[in-house]
Amino acid sequence: MSAYANAKALGRDAVLDKIAALDLYESGVYREKLTDHIAKAQAAAAEEGSELAAVAALNNADTDMIYLELLKKDPEKVLEGCAIAALAAGAVKAVLTVPEKETELAQSLQEKAAACGVEVVSEFINIRKNQANLLVHLATCADLADAFEDCYEAGIYVSVNGEALKKVPADAKVSEIVDLSEAKAVQVGYAYYTPQECEASVGELNPANGVIRVLTEKNCIVDDAAKKLLADRAQSCGKCVFCREGLIQLEFMQTETTQGRGKMEFLDLTKEIGEAMCFSTPCSMGQQSARIALSAMAKFASEYEAHIKKKNCPAGVCQAFVMIYIDPTVCTGCGDCLDVCPKDCIEGKPKFIHMIDEFECDRCGKCVEACEEECIHITTGKVPKLPDRLTKVGKFKKKRH
C-alpha cells in the first residue's frame, strides 16, 4: 500500500497521533511541531468560517529552490505527503503549488497528482488568500510520506556548499557538518552567521531554505548580500508596499556600496528598513530577505566600513575598488590586449608600451587572460608608476632615471 493509503486506512485521529508520536515538525521558515501547525490552521479556518484546504509549497522567499529536488526526484512521495496533510487537518482539498516559472514541472505532475487527489498549480503563494488554509512545506510532505511508509528518519534536509540534499540531525552543531577552517562567515538559511555562532545546532539556526554555505576571505559579504537581494526583487510579487519598496532600497544600498558609492548612513537605514519589513510584511519574502541585509551589516560591519571609508573591498571582489594596469617593464607592445578589450579603453601601437584608461575600464579582466607575457595585473593595492604617454618598449625604465 502507498503512504496515503496507509494513512487513510488508519483514520484521521490515528494519523494525528502518529504525527505527534514521531514528533514531526513543519519545515521551512515556520518551523514548529506539525500538530501545532495543523491546529493553528484549523483555528484560523474556524474563525473565518471557511473551508480548510491543505496547500503544499516552498516558502515564497526561497530563491535557491533547493527543496524542489525532493519533488523532482520523487514526486509521488511529495504528492502523497500533501494528501496526508489534508487528511490530518480534515481539509476539503489538497493543493500542490510549484513556483511560477516551473510550469513544465506542474504539467508533468498532473497525472500523478490526480491519482492522489491533489490539485497542482503554478503560482506565487498569496498569503492573505491562504491565511485560513494549512500551508505545508514540500519537505514536510516528504516527511509525512516517509512516516506512513514507516521509513521516517528525524532531521532537517540541508544542502552543504551546493551539494545534494541530505538529512542531518536537528541537534547537530553546524560546525560539525561544515569545515570552518577557512570560514569568514556561514550562510544558514536566510542569514549570515559568524563561525563562532555555528556552535549552535542546525535546528536552532534553522536553514529554512536548505542552504548552509561557507564564505571565506575570498567572498565579499556586501557583494553576496547585494546579489541575494537582487534575486529577491526578481521573485517578489511586488503587491506589498513594504516588501516592494523595502527590497528596492536594501538592494540599492548594497549595490551602491559595492560600486564605491556607499555611505555610512546606509547601515542605520538598512536596520530601520529591514526591521520594518520583518514586522510589516505578510509573507516570508519580505521578512527573510530583510534578514540577509540585517545580518550582513550587523555582523560584518567592518566590511561595509572598508568599502565606504577606505574605498577597499577586502575580498578583492568588488570591481569598483580593483585596478588593472600594464607593467611597463614587461609589456612587449604585442597588441593582444587591444584586440579583446570590449570597452576599447587600451591605448597602444606595435612596439610601444600599452596603457589602460582607468576611467573607461570596467575591470572585466579579458585583457589579463589574453596577455601571454603576463604583464597585466589586477590589484586592490597601490599601482606602480606608469607612463603617461606612449613610450617605446624598453625605454620607460631608462626615462625614469
Short mmCIF file of C-alpha atoms in Angstrom, two decimals:
data_model
loop_
_atom_site.label_atom_id
_atom_site.label_comp_id
_atom_site.label_asym_id
_atom_site.label_seq_id
_atom_site.Cartn_x
_atom_site.Cartn_y
_atom_site.Cartn_z
CA MET A 1 0.00 0.00 0.00
CA SER A 2 1.05 3.59 -0.61
CA ALA A 3 1.80 6.03 2.20
CA TYR A 4 -1.51 7.81 1.62
CA ALA A 5 -3.44 4.54 1.53
CA ASN A 6 -1.82 3.52 4.81
CA ALA A 7 -2.77 6.84 6.40
CA LYS A 8 -6.32 6.68 5.07
CA ALA A 9 -6.74 3.17 6.45
CA LEU A 10 -5.69 4.37 9.91
CA GLY A 11 -8.16 7.26 10.03
CA ARG A 12 -7.60 10.89 10.87
CA ASP A 13 -7.28 10.60 14.65
CA ALA A 14 -4.69 7.82 14.37
CA VAL A 15 -2.81 9.86 11.75
CA LEU A 16 -2.57 12.81 14.13
CA ASP A 17 -1.47 10.50 16.93
CA LYS A 18 1.32 9.11 14.77
CA ILE A 19 2.47 12.59 13.72
CA ALA A 20 2.64 13.55 17.39
CA ALA A 21 4.41 10.33 18.39
CA LEU A 22 7.09 10.81 15.72
CA ASP A 23 7.47 14.46 16.77
CA LEU A 24 7.20 15.67 13.16
CA TYR A 25 7.93 19.34 12.51
CA GLU A 26 6.78 21.74 9.85
CA SER A 27 9.82 22.52 7.68
CA GLY A 28 10.97 25.84 6.27
CA VAL A 29 10.58 29.30 7.73
CA TYR A 30 7.72 28.49 10.09
CA ARG A 31 9.37 25.58 11.89
CA GLU A 32 7.16 24.25 14.69
CA LYS A 33 5.58 20.97 15.77
CA LEU A 34 3.39 19.81 12.91
CA THR A 35 0.46 19.06 15.21
CA ASP A 36 0.57 22.67 16.45
CA HIS A 37 0.87 23.93 12.88
CA ILE A 38 -2.23 21.97 11.88
CA ALA A 39 -4.18 23.12 14.94
CA LYS A 40 -3.43 26.79 14.16
CA ALA A 41 -4.70 26.37 10.60
CA GLN A 42 -7.87 24.68 11.81
CA ALA A 43 -8.48 27.50 14.30
CA ALA A 44 -7.92 30.16 11.60
CA ALA A 45 -10.40 28.44 9.25
CA ALA A 46 -12.96 28.16 12.04
CA GLU A 47 -12.59 31.83 12.89
CA GLU A 48 -13.00 32.79 9.23
CA GLY A 49 -15.91 30.39 8.82
CA SER A 50 -14.23 28.97 5.72
CA GLU A 51 -13.44 25.51 4.42
CA LEU A 52 -9.87 24.41 5.08
CA ALA A 53 -7.51 23.48 2.25
CA ALA A 54 -4.03 21.98 2.60
CA VAL A 55 -1.58 23.86 0.37
CA ALA A 56 1.93 22.46 -0.09
CA ALA A 57 4.65 24.78 -1.41
CA LEU A 58 8.07 26.25 -0.94
CA ASN A 59 8.34 29.41 1.14
CA ASN A 60 7.93 32.50 -1.07
CA ALA A 61 11.40 33.74 -0.08
CA ASP A 62 13.09 30.61 -1.43
CA THR A 63 15.03 31.85 -4.46
CA ASP A 64 17.53 28.96 -4.28
CA MET A 65 14.73 26.38 -4.63
CA ILE A 66 16.99 23.56 -3.48
CA TYR A 67 13.99 21.80 -1.94
CA LEU A 68 12.46 21.34 -5.39
CA GLU A 69 14.94 18.46 -5.66
CA LEU A 70 12.62 16.49 -3.35
CA LEU A 71 9.70 16.93 -5.71
CA LYS A 72 11.65 16.29 -8.89
CA LYS A 73 13.38 13.20 -7.51
CA ASP A 74 10.28 11.57 -6.01
CA PRO A 75 7.06 13.36 -6.99
CA GLU A 76 4.81 10.57 -5.70
CA LYS A 77 6.27 10.94 -2.21
CA VAL A 78 5.62 14.68 -2.02
CA LEU A 79 2.16 14.38 -3.57
CA GLU A 80 1.14 11.64 -1.14
CA GLY A 81 2.53 13.70 1.73
CA CYS A 82 0.36 16.61 0.61
CA ALA A 83 -2.70 14.33 0.59
CA ILE A 84 -1.80 13.05 4.09
CA ALA A 85 -1.51 16.64 5.37
CA ALA A 86 -5.03 17.32 4.08
CA LEU A 87 -6.30 14.14 5.73
CA ALA A 88 -4.68 15.03 9.06
CA ALA A 89 -6.17 18.52 9.05
CA GLY A 90 -9.61 17.49 7.85
CA ALA A 91 -9.14 19.70 4.77
CA VAL A 92 -11.62 19.65 1.92
CA LYS A 93 -8.87 19.59 -0.71
CA ALA A 94 -5.10 19.26 -1.19
CA VAL A 95 -3.16 21.61 -3.46
CA LEU A 96 0.48 21.35 -4.51
CA THR A 97 1.91 24.71 -5.55
CA VAL A 98 5.12 24.93 -7.55
CA PRO A 99 6.95 28.21 -8.35
CA GLU A 100 5.57 30.33 -11.18
CA LYS A 101 8.44 29.63 -13.55
CA GLU A 102 8.07 25.84 -13.11
CA THR A 103 5.07 25.49 -15.41
CA GLU A 104 6.53 22.46 -17.21
CA LEU A 105 7.08 20.71 -13.90
CA ALA A 106 3.48 21.45 -12.89
CA GLN A 107 2.18 19.97 -16.13
CA SER A 108 4.32 16.84 -15.77
CA LEU A 109 2.80 16.17 -12.34
CA GLN A 110 -0.86 16.37 -13.31
CA GLU A 111 -1.47 12.65 -13.87
CA LYS A 112 0.35 11.53 -10.70
CA ALA A 113 -1.40 14.26 -8.70
CA ALA A 114 -4.85 13.21 -9.90
CA ALA A 115 -4.18 9.69 -8.64
CA CYS A 116 -3.55 11.13 -5.15
CA GLY A 117 -6.48 13.52 -5.29
CA VAL A 118 -4.14 16.52 -5.32
CA GLU A 119 -4.57 19.65 -7.42
CA VAL A 120 -1.39 21.12 -8.93
CA VAL A 121 -0.96 24.84 -9.65
CA SER A 122 1.99 27.04 -10.58
CA GLU A 123 1.96 30.39 -8.80
CA PHE A 124 3.42 32.67 -6.14
CA ILE A 125 1.64 31.89 -2.87
CA ASN A 126 -0.81 34.62 -1.88
CA ILE A 127 -0.51 34.59 1.91
CA ARG A 128 -3.55 36.78 2.50
CA LYS A 129 -5.69 34.50 0.35
CA ASN A 130 -4.36 31.44 2.20
CA GLN A 131 -4.27 32.79 5.75
CA ALA A 132 -7.05 30.40 6.78
CA ASN A 133 -5.55 27.39 4.99
CA LEU A 134 -2.94 24.86 6.10
CA LEU A 135 0.34 25.82 4.39
CA VAL A 136 2.84 22.97 4.49
CA HIS A 137 6.37 22.87 3.13
CA LEU A 138 7.41 20.39 0.43
CA ALA A 139 9.94 18.89 2.85
CA THR A 140 7.13 18.38 5.38
CA CYS A 141 5.21 16.44 2.73
CA ALA A 142 8.24 14.22 2.11
CA ASP A 143 8.49 13.57 5.86
CA LEU A 144 4.80 12.71 6.10
CA ALA A 145 5.05 10.19 3.28
CA ASP A 146 8.07 8.56 4.93
CA ALA A 147 6.24 8.47 8.26
CA PHE A 148 3.39 6.43 6.82
CA GLU A 149 5.73 4.17 4.90
CA ASP A 150 7.43 3.54 8.26
CA CYS A 151 10.80 4.75 6.98
CA TYR A 152 10.90 8.21 8.54
CA GLU A 153 14.23 9.47 9.87
CA ALA A 154 14.21 12.57 12.05
CA GLY A 155 16.27 15.51 10.87
CA ILE A 156 16.43 18.55 8.61
CA TYR A 157 17.17 18.46 4.89
CA VAL A 158 20.19 20.63 4.02
CA SER A 159 22.48 21.28 1.09
CA VAL A 160 26.02 21.99 2.28
CA ASN A 161 28.05 24.19 -0.06
CA GLY A 162 25.82 23.37 -3.01
CA GLU A 163 25.92 19.60 -2.62
CA ALA A 164 22.86 17.35 -2.91
CA LEU A 165 20.23 17.46 -0.18
CA LYS A 166 20.81 15.23 2.80
CA LYS A 167 19.22 14.89 6.23
CA VAL A 168 21.16 15.91 9.29
CA PRO A 169 20.05 15.68 12.94
CA ALA A 170 18.37 18.85 14.18
CA ASP A 171 20.58 18.82 17.27
CA ALA A 172 23.84 18.51 15.28
CA LYS A 173 26.04 21.59 15.52
CA VAL A 174 26.51 23.48 12.27
CA SER A 175 30.25 23.36 12.99
CA GLU A 176 30.03 19.56 12.84
CA ILE A 177 28.69 19.42 9.30
CA VAL A 178 30.79 22.14 7.61
CA ASP A 179 34.52 22.82 7.50
CA LEU A 180 35.07 26.15 9.26
CA SER A 181 38.86 26.18 8.95
CA GLU A 182 38.81 28.94 6.32
CA ALA A 183 35.38 30.37 7.10
CA LYS A 184 34.80 34.09 7.41
CA ALA A 185 31.04 33.67 7.55
CA VAL A 186 28.43 30.96 7.10
CA GLN A 187 25.08 31.44 5.41
CA VAL A 188 22.48 29.33 7.17
CA GLY A 189 19.08 29.72 5.61
CA TYR A 190 18.30 33.40 5.18
CA ALA A 191 21.01 34.90 7.38
CA TYR A 192 24.76 35.16 7.78
CA TYR A 193 26.48 33.92 10.91
CA THR A 194 29.99 34.16 12.29
CA PRO A 195 31.99 30.93 12.66
CA GLN A 196 31.60 31.25 16.45
CA GLU A 197 27.80 31.27 16.13
CA CYS A 198 27.98 27.98 14.25
CA GLU A 199 28.45 26.15 17.53
CA ALA A 200 24.64 26.36 17.68
CA SER A 201 22.60 23.45 16.36
CA VAL A 202 21.10 23.16 12.90
CA GLY A 203 17.63 23.28 14.44
CA GLU A 204 18.41 26.48 16.34
CA LEU A 205 19.75 28.35 13.30
CA ASN A 206 17.12 26.75 11.02
CA PRO A 207 18.34 26.59 7.41
CA ALA A 208 14.80 27.25 6.20
CA ASN A 209 15.72 27.14 2.51
CA GLY A 210 18.06 24.19 3.00
CA VAL A 211 21.18 26.28 2.41
CA ILE A 212 24.31 26.01 4.53
CA ARG A 213 27.23 27.70 2.77
CA VAL A 214 30.70 28.70 3.91
CA LEU A 215 32.08 32.07 2.84
CA THR A 216 35.85 32.58 3.01
CA GLU A 217 38.10 35.63 2.78
CA LYS A 218 37.68 35.37 -1.00
CA ASN A 219 33.95 36.13 -0.67
CA CYS A 220 32.66 39.66 -0.23
CA ILE A 221 29.73 39.82 2.19
CA VAL A 222 28.45 43.07 0.67
CA ASP A 223 28.52 41.71 -2.87
CA ASP A 224 26.94 38.44 -1.75
CA ALA A 225 24.09 40.25 0.02
CA ALA A 226 23.54 42.52 -2.99
CA LYS A 227 23.15 39.54 -5.32
CA LYS A 228 20.72 37.80 -2.98
CA LEU A 229 18.59 40.91 -2.64
CA LEU A 230 18.52 41.31 -6.42
CA ALA A 231 17.25 37.72 -6.70
CA ASP A 232 14.61 38.52 -4.07
CA ARG A 233 13.47 41.56 -6.04
CA ALA A 234 13.10 39.40 -9.15
CA GLN A 235 10.95 36.86 -7.29
CA SER A 236 8.81 39.21 -5.21
CA CYS A 237 5.23 39.63 -6.41
CA GLY A 238 5.51 43.36 -5.67
CA LYS A 239 1.98 43.66 -4.25
CA CYS A 240 3.01 44.71 -0.73
CA VAL A 241 4.44 48.20 -0.36
CA PHE A 242 6.84 47.38 2.49
CA CYS A 243 8.30 44.42 0.62
CA ARG A 244 8.44 46.06 -2.81
CA GLU A 245 9.90 49.39 -1.71
CA GLY A 246 11.99 47.87 1.05
CA LEU A 247 13.69 45.45 -1.32
CA ILE A 248 14.42 48.27 -3.76
CA GLN A 249 16.08 50.32 -1.03
CA LEU A 250 18.03 47.44 0.54
CA GLU A 251 19.36 46.19 -2.79
CA PHE A 252 20.21 49.76 -3.87
CA MET A 253 22.29 50.41 -0.75
CA GLN A 254 24.22 47.14 -1.04
CA THR A 255 24.89 47.69 -4.74
CA GLU A 256 25.92 51.32 -4.25
CA THR A 257 28.38 50.15 -1.61
CA THR A 258 29.93 47.56 -3.94
CA GLN A 259 30.33 50.26 -6.57
CA GLY A 260 32.20 52.65 -4.32
CA ARG A 261 29.29 54.99 -3.62
CA GLY A 262 28.35 53.69 -0.17
CA LYS A 263 27.58 55.94 2.80
CA MET A 264 27.84 55.22 6.50
CA GLU A 265 24.20 56.20 6.99
CA PHE A 266 23.30 53.14 4.91
CA LEU A 267 23.95 50.99 7.99
CA ASP A 268 21.30 52.77 10.06
CA LEU A 269 18.89 52.93 7.11
CA THR A 270 19.25 49.20 6.48
CA LYS A 271 18.47 48.48 10.12
CA GLU A 272 15.41 50.75 10.06
CA ILE A 273 14.01 49.43 6.77
CA GLY A 274 14.92 45.79 7.45
CA GLU A 275 13.27 45.72 10.86
CA ALA A 276 10.16 47.37 9.43
CA MET A 277 9.98 44.71 6.72
CA CYS A 278 10.28 41.89 9.26
CA PHE A 279 7.39 43.35 11.22
CA SER A 280 5.13 44.66 8.44
CA THR A 281 5.35 42.24 5.51
CA PRO A 282 2.85 39.36 5.50
CA CYS A 283 4.94 36.64 3.86
CA SER A 284 8.42 35.19 4.05
CA MET A 285 9.67 37.15 1.03
CA GLY A 286 9.89 40.48 2.83
CA GLN A 287 10.69 39.02 6.23
CA GLN A 288 13.54 36.73 5.20
CA SER A 289 15.14 38.93 2.54
CA ALA A 290 15.42 41.63 5.21
CA ARG A 291 17.31 39.18 7.45
CA ILE A 292 20.01 38.78 4.79
CA ALA A 293 20.74 42.51 4.81
CA LEU A 294 20.33 42.91 8.56
CA SER A 295 22.68 40.05 9.42
CA ALA A 296 25.26 41.16 6.86
CA MET A 297 25.51 44.69 8.21
CA ALA A 298 25.17 43.80 11.89
CA LYS A 299 27.78 41.05 11.96
CA PHE A 300 30.18 42.20 9.27
CA ALA A 301 30.05 45.96 9.68
CA SER A 302 33.84 46.16 9.24
CA GLU A 303 33.47 45.03 5.62
CA TYR A 304 30.97 47.79 4.95
CA GLU A 305 33.24 50.32 6.63
CA ALA A 306 36.16 49.16 4.48
CA HIS A 307 34.10 49.68 1.33
CA ILE A 308 32.74 53.06 2.45
CA LYS A 309 35.59 54.68 4.38
CA LYS A 310 38.69 53.05 2.91
CA LYS A 311 37.30 52.53 -0.60
CA ASN A 312 38.55 48.98 -0.48
CA CYS A 313 36.94 45.56 -0.89
CA PRO A 314 38.85 43.27 1.50
CA ALA A 315 38.00 40.23 -0.61
CA GLY A 316 39.07 41.90 -3.86
CA VAL A 317 35.71 41.06 -5.41
CA CYS A 318 34.04 44.43 -5.98
CA GLN A 319 35.33 45.75 -9.28
CA ALA A 320 34.94 49.41 -8.31
CA PHE A 321 37.91 49.02 -5.95
CA VAL A 322 40.07 46.99 -8.30
CA MET A 323 42.75 48.48 -10.55
CA ILE A 324 44.09 46.82 -13.69
CA TYR A 325 47.41 48.04 -15.02
CA ILE A 326 50.03 47.06 -17.56
CA ASP A 327 53.54 46.59 -16.20
CA PRO A 328 55.64 48.90 -18.41
CA THR A 329 58.81 46.94 -17.71
CA VAL A 330 57.35 43.73 -19.15
CA CYS A 331 54.93 44.86 -21.92
CA THR A 332 56.18 43.96 -25.42
CA GLY A 333 53.60 46.03 -27.29
CA CYS A 334 52.10 42.98 -28.99
CA GLY A 335 48.55 44.35 -29.15
CA ASP A 336 46.76 41.23 -27.94
CA CYS A 337 45.04 43.16 -25.13
CA LEU A 338 43.79 45.81 -27.56
CA ASP A 339 42.04 43.16 -29.61
CA VAL A 340 39.99 41.73 -26.73
CA CYS A 341 39.07 44.92 -24.81
CA PRO A 342 35.27 45.34 -25.15
CA LYS A 343 35.43 48.97 -23.98
CA ASP A 344 38.25 49.94 -26.37
CA CYS A 345 40.00 51.60 -23.42
CA ILE A 346 43.57 50.41 -24.06
CA GLU A 347 45.86 52.73 -25.97
CA GLY A 348 48.88 51.38 -27.81
CA LYS A 349 50.61 50.52 -31.03
CA PRO A 350 53.23 47.94 -32.07
CA LYS A 351 56.45 48.07 -30.05
CA PHE A 352 55.03 50.74 -27.71
CA ILE A 353 54.06 50.13 -24.08
CA HIS A 354 50.27 49.92 -23.88
CA MET A 355 48.24 51.93 -21.37
CA ILE A 356 44.79 51.33 -19.82
CA ASP A 357 42.37 54.23 -19.38
CA GLU A 358 41.27 53.53 -15.79
CA PHE A 359 38.18 55.74 -16.12
CA GLU A 360 36.80 53.80 -19.08
CA CYS A 361 37.91 50.34 -17.92
CA ASP A 362 35.13 48.18 -16.43
CA ARG A 363 37.63 45.65 -14.96
CA CYS A 364 36.27 42.73 -16.97
CA GLY A 365 39.71 41.05 -16.92
CA LYS A 366 39.68 39.91 -20.57
CA CYS A 367 42.97 41.66 -21.22
CA VAL A 368 44.58 39.77 -18.33
CA GLU A 369 43.57 36.46 -19.88
CA ALA A 370 44.78 37.48 -23.33
CA CYS A 371 48.26 38.65 -22.28
CA GLU A 372 50.77 35.85 -22.89
CA GLU A 373 53.53 37.95 -21.31
CA GLU A 374 51.54 38.09 -18.03
CA CYS A 375 52.25 41.78 -17.73
CA ILE A 376 48.67 42.89 -16.94
CA HIS A 377 47.84 42.79 -13.25
CA ILE A 378 44.76 43.19 -11.06
CA THR A 379 45.31 44.77 -7.67
CA THR A 380 43.46 46.36 -4.78
CA GLY A 381 46.68 47.96 -3.55
CA LYS A 382 48.96 50.66 -4.86
CA VAL A 383 49.73 50.87 -8.57
CA PRO A 384 53.38 51.39 -9.56
CA LYS A 385 54.49 54.43 -11.54
CA LEU A 386 53.15 54.14 -15.10
CA PRO A 387 53.88 56.07 -18.31
CA ASP A 388 51.58 59.00 -19.04
CA ARG A 389 52.11 58.82 -22.80
CA LEU A 390 53.00 56.19 -25.35
CA THR A 391 56.56 55.06 -24.76
CA LYS A 392 58.70 52.65 -26.74
CA VAL A 393 59.12 49.20 -25.26
CA GLY A 394 62.19 49.02 -23.03
CA LYS A 395 62.56 52.80 -22.71
CA PHE A 396 60.33 53.59 -19.78
CA LYS A 397 62.77 52.47 -17.08
CA LYS A 398 65.59 54.46 -18.63
CA LYS A 399 63.41 57.59 -18.73
CA ARG A 400 62.73 57.35 -15.01
CA HIS A 401 66.45 57.68 -14.19
#
